[in-house]
GROMACS .gro file of C-alpha atoms in nm:
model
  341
    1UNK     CA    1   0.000   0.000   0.000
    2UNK     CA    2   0.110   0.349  -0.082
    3UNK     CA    3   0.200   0.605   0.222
    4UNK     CA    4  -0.063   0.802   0.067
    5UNK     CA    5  -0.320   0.571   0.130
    6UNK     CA    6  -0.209   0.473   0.467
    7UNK     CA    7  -0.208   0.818   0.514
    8UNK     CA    8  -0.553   0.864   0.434
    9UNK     CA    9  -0.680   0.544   0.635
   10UNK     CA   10  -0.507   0.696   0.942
   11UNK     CA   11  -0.607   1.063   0.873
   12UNK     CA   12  -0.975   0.893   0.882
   13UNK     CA   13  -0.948   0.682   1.161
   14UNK     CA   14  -0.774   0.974   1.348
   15UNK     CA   15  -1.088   1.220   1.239
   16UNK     CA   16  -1.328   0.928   1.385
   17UNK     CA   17  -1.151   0.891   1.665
   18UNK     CA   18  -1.113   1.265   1.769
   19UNK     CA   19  -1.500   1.326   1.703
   20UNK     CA   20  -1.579   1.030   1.901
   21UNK     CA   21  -1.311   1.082   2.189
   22UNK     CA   22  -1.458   1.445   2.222
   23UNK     CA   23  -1.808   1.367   2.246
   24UNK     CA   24  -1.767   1.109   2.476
   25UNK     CA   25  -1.561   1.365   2.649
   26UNK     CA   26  -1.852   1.650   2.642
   27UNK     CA   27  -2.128   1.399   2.732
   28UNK     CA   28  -1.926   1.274   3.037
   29UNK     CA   29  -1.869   1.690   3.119
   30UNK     CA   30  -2.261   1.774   3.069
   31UNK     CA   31  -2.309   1.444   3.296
   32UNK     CA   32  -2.101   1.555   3.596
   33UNK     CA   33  -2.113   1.960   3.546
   34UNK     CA   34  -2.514   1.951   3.553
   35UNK     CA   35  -2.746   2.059   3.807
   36UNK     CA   36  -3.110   2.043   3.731
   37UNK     CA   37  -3.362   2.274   3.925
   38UNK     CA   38  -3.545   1.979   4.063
   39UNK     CA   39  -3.337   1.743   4.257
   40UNK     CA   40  -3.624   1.453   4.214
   41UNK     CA   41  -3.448   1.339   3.900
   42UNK     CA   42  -3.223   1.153   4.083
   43UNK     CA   43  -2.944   1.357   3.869
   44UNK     CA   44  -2.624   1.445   4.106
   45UNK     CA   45  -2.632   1.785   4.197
   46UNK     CA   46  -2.284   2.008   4.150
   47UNK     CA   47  -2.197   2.312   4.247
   48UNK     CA   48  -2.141   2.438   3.895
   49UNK     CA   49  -2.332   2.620   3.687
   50UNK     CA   50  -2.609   2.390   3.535
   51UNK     CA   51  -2.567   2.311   3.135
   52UNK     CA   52  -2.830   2.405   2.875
   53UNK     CA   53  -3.000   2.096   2.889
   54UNK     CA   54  -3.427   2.066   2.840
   55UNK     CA   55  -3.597   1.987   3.136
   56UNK     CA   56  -3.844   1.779   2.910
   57UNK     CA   57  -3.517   1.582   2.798
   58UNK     CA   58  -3.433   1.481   3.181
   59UNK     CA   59  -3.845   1.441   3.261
   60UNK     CA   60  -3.917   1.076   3.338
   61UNK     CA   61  -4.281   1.131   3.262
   62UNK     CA   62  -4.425   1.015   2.946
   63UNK     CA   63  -4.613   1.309   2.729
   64UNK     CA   64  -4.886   1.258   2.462
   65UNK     CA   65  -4.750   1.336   2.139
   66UNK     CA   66  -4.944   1.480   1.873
   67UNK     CA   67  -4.749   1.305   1.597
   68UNK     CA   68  -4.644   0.943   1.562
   69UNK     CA   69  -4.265   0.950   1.351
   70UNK     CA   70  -4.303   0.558   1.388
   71UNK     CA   71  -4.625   0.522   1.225
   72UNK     CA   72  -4.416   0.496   0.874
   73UNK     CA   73  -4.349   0.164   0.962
   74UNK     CA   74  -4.695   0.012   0.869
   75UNK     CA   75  -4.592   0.045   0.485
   76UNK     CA   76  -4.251  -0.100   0.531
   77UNK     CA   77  -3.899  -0.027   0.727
   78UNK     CA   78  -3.713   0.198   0.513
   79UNK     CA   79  -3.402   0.030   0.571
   80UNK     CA   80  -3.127   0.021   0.536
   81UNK     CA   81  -3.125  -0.349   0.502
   82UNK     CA   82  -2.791  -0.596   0.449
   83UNK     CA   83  -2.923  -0.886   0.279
   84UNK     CA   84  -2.776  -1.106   0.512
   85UNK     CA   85  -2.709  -1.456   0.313
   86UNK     CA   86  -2.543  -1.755   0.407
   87UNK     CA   87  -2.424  -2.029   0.131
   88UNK     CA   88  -2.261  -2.357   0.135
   89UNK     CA   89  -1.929  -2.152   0.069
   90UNK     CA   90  -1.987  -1.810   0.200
   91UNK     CA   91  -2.164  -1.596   0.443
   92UNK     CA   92  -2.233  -1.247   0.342
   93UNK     CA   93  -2.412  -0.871   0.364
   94UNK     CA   94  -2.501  -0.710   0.056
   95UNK     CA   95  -2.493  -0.256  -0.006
   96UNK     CA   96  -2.827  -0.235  -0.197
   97UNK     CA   97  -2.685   0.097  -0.279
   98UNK     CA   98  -2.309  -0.010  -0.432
   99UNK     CA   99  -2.509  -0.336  -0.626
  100UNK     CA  100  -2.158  -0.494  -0.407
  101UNK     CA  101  -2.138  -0.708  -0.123
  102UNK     CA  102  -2.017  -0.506   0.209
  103UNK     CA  103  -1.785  -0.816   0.291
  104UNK     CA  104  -1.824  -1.203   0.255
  105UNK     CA  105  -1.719  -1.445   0.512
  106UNK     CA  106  -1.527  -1.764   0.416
  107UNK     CA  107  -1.361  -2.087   0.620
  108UNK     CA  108  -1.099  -2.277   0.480
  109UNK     CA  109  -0.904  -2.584   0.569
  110UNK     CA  110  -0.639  -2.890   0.464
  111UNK     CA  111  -0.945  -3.103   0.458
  112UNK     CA  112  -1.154  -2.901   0.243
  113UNK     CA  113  -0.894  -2.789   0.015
  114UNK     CA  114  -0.807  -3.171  -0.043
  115UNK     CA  115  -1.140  -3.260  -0.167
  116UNK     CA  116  -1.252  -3.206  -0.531
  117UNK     CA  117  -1.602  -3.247  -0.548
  118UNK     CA  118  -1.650  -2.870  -0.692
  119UNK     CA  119  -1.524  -2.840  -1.136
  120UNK     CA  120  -1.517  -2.464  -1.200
  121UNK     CA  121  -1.616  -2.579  -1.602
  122UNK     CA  122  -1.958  -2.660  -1.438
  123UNK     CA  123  -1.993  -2.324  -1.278
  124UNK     CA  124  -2.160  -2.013  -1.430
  125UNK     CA  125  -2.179  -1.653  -1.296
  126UNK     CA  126  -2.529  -1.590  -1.191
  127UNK     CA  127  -2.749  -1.303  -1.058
  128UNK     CA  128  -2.869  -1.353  -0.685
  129UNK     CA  129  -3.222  -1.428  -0.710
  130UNK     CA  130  -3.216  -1.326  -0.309
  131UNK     CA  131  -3.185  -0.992  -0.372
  132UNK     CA  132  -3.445  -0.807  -0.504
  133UNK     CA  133  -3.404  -0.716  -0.856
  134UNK     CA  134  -3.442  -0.322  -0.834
  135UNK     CA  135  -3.100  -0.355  -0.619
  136UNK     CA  136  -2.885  -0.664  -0.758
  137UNK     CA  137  -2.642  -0.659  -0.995
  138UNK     CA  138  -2.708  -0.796  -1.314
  139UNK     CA  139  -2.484  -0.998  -1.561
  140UNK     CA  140  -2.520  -0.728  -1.835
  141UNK     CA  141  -2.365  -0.473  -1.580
  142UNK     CA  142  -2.023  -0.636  -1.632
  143UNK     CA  143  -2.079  -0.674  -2.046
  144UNK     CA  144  -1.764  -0.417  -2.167
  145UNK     CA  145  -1.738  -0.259  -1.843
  146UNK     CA  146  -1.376  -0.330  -1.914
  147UNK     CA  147  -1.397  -0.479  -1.498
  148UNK     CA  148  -1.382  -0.818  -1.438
  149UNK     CA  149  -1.627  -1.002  -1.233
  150UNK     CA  150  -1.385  -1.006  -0.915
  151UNK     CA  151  -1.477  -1.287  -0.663
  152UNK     CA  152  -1.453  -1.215  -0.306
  153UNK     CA  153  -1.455  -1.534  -0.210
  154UNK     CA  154  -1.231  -1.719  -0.459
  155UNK     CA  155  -1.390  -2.042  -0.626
  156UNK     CA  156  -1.064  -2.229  -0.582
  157UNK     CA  157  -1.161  -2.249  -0.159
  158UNK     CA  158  -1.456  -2.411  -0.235
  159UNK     CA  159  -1.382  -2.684  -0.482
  160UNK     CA  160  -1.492  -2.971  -0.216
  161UNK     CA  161  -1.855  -2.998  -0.356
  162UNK     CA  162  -2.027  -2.849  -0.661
  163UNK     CA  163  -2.329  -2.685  -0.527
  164UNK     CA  164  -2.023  -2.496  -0.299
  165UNK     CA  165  -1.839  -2.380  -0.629
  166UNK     CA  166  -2.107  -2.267  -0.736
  167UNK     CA  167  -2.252  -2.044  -0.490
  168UNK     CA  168  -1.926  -1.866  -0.509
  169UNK     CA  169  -2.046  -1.711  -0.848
  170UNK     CA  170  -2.346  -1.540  -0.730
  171UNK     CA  171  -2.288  -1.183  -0.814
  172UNK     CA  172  -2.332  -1.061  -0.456
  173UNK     CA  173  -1.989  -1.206  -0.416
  174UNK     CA  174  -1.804  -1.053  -0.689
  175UNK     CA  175  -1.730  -0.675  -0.719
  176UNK     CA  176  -1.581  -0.493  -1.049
  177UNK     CA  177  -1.204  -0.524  -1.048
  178UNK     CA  178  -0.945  -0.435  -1.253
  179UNK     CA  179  -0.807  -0.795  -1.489
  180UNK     CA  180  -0.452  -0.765  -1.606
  181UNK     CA  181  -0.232  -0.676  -1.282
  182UNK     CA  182  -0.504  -0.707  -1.070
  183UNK     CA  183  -0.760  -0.976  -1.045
  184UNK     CA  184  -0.570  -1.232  -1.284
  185UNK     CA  185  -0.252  -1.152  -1.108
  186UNK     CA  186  -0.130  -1.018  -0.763
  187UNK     CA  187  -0.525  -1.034  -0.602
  188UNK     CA  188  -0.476  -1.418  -0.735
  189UNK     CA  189  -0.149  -1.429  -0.582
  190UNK     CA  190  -0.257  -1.297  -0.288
  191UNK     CA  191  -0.581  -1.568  -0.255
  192UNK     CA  192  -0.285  -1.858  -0.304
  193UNK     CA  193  -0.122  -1.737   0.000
  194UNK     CA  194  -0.430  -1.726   0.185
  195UNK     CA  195  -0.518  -2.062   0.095
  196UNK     CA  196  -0.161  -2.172   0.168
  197UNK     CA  197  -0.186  -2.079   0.522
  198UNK     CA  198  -0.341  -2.431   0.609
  199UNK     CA  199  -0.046  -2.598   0.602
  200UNK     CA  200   0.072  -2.374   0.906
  201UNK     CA  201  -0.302  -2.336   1.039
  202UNK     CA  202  -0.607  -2.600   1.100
  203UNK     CA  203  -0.881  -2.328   1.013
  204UNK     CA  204  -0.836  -1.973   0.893
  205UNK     CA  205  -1.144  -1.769   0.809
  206UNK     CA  206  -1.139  -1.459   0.579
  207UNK     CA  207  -1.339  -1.157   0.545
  208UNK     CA  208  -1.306  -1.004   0.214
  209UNK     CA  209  -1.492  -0.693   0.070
  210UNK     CA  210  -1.476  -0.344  -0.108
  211UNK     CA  211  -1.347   0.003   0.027
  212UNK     CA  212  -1.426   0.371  -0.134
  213UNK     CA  213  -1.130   0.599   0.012
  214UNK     CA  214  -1.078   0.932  -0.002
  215UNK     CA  215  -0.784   1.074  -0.299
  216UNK     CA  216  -0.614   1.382  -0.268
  217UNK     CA  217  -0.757   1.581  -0.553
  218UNK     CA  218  -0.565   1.891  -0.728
  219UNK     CA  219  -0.743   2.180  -0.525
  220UNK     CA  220  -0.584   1.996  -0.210
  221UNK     CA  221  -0.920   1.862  -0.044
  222UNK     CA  222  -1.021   1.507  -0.035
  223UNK     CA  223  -1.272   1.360  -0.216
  224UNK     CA  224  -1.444   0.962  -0.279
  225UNK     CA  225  -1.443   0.932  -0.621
  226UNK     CA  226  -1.502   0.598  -0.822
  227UNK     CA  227  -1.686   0.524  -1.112
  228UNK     CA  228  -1.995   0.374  -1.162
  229UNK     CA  229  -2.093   0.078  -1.424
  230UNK     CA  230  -2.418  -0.065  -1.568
  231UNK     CA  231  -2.659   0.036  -1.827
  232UNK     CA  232  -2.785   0.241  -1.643
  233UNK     CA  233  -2.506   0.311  -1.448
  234UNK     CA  234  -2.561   0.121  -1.073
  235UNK     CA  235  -2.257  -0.136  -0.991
  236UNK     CA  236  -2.001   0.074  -0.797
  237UNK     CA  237  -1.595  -0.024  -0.858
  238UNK     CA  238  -1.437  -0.004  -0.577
  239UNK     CA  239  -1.128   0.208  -0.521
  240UNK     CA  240  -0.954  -0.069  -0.318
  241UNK     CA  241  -1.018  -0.392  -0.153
  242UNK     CA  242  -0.983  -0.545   0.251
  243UNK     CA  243  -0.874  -0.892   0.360
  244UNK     CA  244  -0.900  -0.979   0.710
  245UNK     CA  245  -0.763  -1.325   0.813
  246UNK     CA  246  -0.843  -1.509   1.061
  247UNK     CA  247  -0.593  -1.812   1.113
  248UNK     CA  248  -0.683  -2.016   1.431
  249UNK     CA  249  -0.478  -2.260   1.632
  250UNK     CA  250  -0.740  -2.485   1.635
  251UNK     CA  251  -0.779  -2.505   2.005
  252UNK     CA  252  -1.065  -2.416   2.200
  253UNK     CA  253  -1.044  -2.055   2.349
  254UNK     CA  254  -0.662  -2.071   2.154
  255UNK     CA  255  -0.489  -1.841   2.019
  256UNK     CA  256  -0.590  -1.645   1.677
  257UNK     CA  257  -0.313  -1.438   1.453
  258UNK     CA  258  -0.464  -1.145   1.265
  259UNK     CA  259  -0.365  -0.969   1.005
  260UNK     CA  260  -0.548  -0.736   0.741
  261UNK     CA  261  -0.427  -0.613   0.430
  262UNK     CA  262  -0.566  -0.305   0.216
  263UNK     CA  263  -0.465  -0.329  -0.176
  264UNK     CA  264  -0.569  -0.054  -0.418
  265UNK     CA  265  -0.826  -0.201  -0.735
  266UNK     CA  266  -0.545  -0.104  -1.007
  267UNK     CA  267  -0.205  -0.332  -1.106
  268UNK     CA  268   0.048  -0.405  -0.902
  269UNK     CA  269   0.371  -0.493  -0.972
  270UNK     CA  270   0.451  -0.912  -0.871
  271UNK     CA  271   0.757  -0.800  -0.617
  272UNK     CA  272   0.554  -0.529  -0.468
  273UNK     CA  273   0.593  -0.674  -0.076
  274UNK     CA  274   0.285  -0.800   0.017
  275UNK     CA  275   0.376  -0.666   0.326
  276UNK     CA  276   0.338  -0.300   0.167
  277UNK     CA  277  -0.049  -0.377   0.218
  278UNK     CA  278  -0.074  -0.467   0.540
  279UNK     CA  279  -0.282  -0.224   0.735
  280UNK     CA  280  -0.406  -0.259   1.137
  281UNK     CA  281  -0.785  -0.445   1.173
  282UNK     CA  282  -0.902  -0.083   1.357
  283UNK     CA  283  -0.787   0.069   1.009
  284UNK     CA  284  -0.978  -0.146   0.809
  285UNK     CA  285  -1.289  -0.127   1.050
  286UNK     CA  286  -1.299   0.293   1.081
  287UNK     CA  287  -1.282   0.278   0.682
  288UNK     CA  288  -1.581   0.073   0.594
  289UNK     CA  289  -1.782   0.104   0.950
  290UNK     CA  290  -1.760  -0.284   1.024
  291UNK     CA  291  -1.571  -0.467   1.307
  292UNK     CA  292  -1.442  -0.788   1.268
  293UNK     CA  293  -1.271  -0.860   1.598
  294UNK     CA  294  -1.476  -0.740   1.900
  295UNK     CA  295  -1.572  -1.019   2.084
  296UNK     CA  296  -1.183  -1.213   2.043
  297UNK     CA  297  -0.997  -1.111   2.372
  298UNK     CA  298  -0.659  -0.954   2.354
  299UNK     CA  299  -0.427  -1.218   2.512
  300UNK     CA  300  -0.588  -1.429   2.245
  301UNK     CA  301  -0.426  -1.229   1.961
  302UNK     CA  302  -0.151  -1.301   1.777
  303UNK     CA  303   0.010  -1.094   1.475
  304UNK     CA  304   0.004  -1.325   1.158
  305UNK     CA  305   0.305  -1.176   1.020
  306UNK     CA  306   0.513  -1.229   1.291
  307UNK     CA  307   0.417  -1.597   1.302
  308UNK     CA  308   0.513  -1.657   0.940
  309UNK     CA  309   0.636  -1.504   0.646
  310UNK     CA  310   0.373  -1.245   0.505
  311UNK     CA  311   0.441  -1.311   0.088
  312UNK     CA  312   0.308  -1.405  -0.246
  313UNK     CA  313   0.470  -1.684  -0.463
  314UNK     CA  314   0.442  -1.591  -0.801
  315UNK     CA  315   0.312  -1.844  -1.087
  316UNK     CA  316   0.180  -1.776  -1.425
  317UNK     CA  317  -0.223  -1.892  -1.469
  318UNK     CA  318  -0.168  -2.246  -1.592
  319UNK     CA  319   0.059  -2.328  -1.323
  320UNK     CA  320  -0.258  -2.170  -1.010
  321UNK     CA  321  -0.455  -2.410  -1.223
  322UNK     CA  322  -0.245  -2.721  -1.187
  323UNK     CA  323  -0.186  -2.656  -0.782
  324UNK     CA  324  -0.391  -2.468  -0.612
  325UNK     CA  325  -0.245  -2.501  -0.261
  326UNK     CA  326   0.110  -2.456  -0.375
  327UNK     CA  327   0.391  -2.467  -0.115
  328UNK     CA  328   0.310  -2.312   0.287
  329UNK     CA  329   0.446  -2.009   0.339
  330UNK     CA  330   0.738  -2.027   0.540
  331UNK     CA  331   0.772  -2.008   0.870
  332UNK     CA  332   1.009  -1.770   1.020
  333UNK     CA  333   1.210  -1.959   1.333
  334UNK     CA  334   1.256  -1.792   1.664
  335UNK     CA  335   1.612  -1.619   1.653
  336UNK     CA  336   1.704  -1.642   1.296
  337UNK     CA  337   1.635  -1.387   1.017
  338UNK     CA  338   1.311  -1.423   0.820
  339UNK     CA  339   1.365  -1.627   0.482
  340UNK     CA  340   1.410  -1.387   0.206
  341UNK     CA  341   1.225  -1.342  -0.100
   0.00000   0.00000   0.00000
């Protein structure tokens, strides 16, 4: 990843994190600094000056309203709504809005990378008849979009039964991406490591979805740009694109090493570090308003990268087709230098 970009993840986060730090910060002040003029609130009295604050706000007593804002509910919740939908293969939440999925939830491991039920020949990319139509994206969206139809979840990790392969080319798990340098290349690179982590792992689960960040423009401010495709114009392409892994130690209440990695939807160059991409979970979670990691304890986390080496092996297309596992990234041992490249 550029320093620009990390820049502009941790400019973000830092922007969240200042807005929410100083309204926590004001609440708590209005909490403690506030005297109202009735002590039977049961609000702690102070011998400041009271804050602003309506006496109908702190009033425990009901009123009778003269309007009913919920009443809009008896023709239908507005939304917004996430399409939650779980598959053989995948778990997901769909952006009605984007025509992409917000992220899609996979589990891999040795066992069900060794089985072969699944023949990508038999697959075909498919619209999401779960999804109603006015939102989904549609197969003609792609049709000279000059975008591939990127999956999130890659078919290879779900080649151990047919119906599983399949369900992995549903078009609420694929998002435009760029082919040549992208897609067919480092992203595929970067799904062989993933998938190579079993051999150092007994389960690893990955999130995978799109980002829209915020570019520099020439006037100085910063601006989400990113074009649109579909006739009419509907499917949002993503500026970049989030992995958060998951690898487990396969013991109960064991440890888990993390890692997440931000990679911009345009070519990369095959010795770009992999490394270069690799962002903090937080980062990841203030940019697309998701959190993947709140109910696993610190002392449980580990740092993936610092448990093996973090890096792509490079093959040309025929060669991912012949072995999809390839070899296990290697493992760096305690007191000697990491292998290199």
């Amino acid at each position: 990843m550029s320093k620009t970009t990390i820049a502009i993840i941790a400019s973000v986060s830092a922007l969240t994190g200042a807005a929410a730090t100083a309204a926590l910060l004001a609440a708590r002040e209005r909490q403690t600094s506030t005297t109202p003029s009735t002590p039977t609130y049961g609000v702690p009295t102070s011998t400041t000056p009271p804050a602003p604050i309506s006496q109908s706000l702190l009033s425990p007593r009901p009123i009778s309203a003269p309007v009913d804002p919920s009443g809009l509910f008896q023709y239908g919740f507005p939304g917004p709504i996430s399409d939650l939908n779980p598959t053989p293969s995948t778990t997901s939440a769909f952006d009605r809005r984007t025509r992409n999925p917000m992220w899609v939830a996979e589990h891999i491991t040795p066992t069900s990378l060794s089985m072969s039920g699944g023949d990508r020949r038999h697959s075909y990319f498919v619209e999401d008849a779960s999804i109603p139509s006015k939102f989904r994206a549609k197969l003609q969206d792609y049709q000279r979009s000059g975008y591939d139809r990127g999956h999130q979840v890659p078919a290879a990790d779900a080649k151990w039964a047919q119906e599983a392969m399949d369900s992995t080319f549903l078009l609420s798990n694929m998002c435009p991406q760029v082919g040549d340098g992208f897609n067919r290349d480092y992203w595929a690179h970067f799904e062989d490591f993933c998938r190579r982590l079993t051999h150092d792992f007994p389960s690893v689960r990955i999130v995978t979805g799109p980002l829209y960040l915020p570019r520099r423009e020439s006037d100085g401010k910063f601006r989400v740009s990113y074009e649109v495709i579909g006739n009419p114009p509907n499917v949002a392409v993503p500026t970049h694109f989030y992995k958060v892994i998951f690898a487990e130690d396969g013991k109960t209440g064991g440890n888990v090493s993390l890692a997440a990695f931000v990679l911009p939807n345009k070519p990369i160059a095959n010795n770009k570090p992999l490394t270069d991409f690799l962002v903090p979970v937080e980062a990841v979670e203030k940019a697309s308003g998701l959190e993947f990691a709140s109910k696993l304890p610190e002392q449980r986390r580990m740092k993936l990268c610092e448990q093996i080496k973090c890096s792509i092996l490079v093959r040309e297309y025929t060669d991912r087709q012949r072995n999809l596992q390839g070899k296990a990234p290697e493992r760096s041992a305690p007191g000697l230098p990491a292998p290199r490249s």
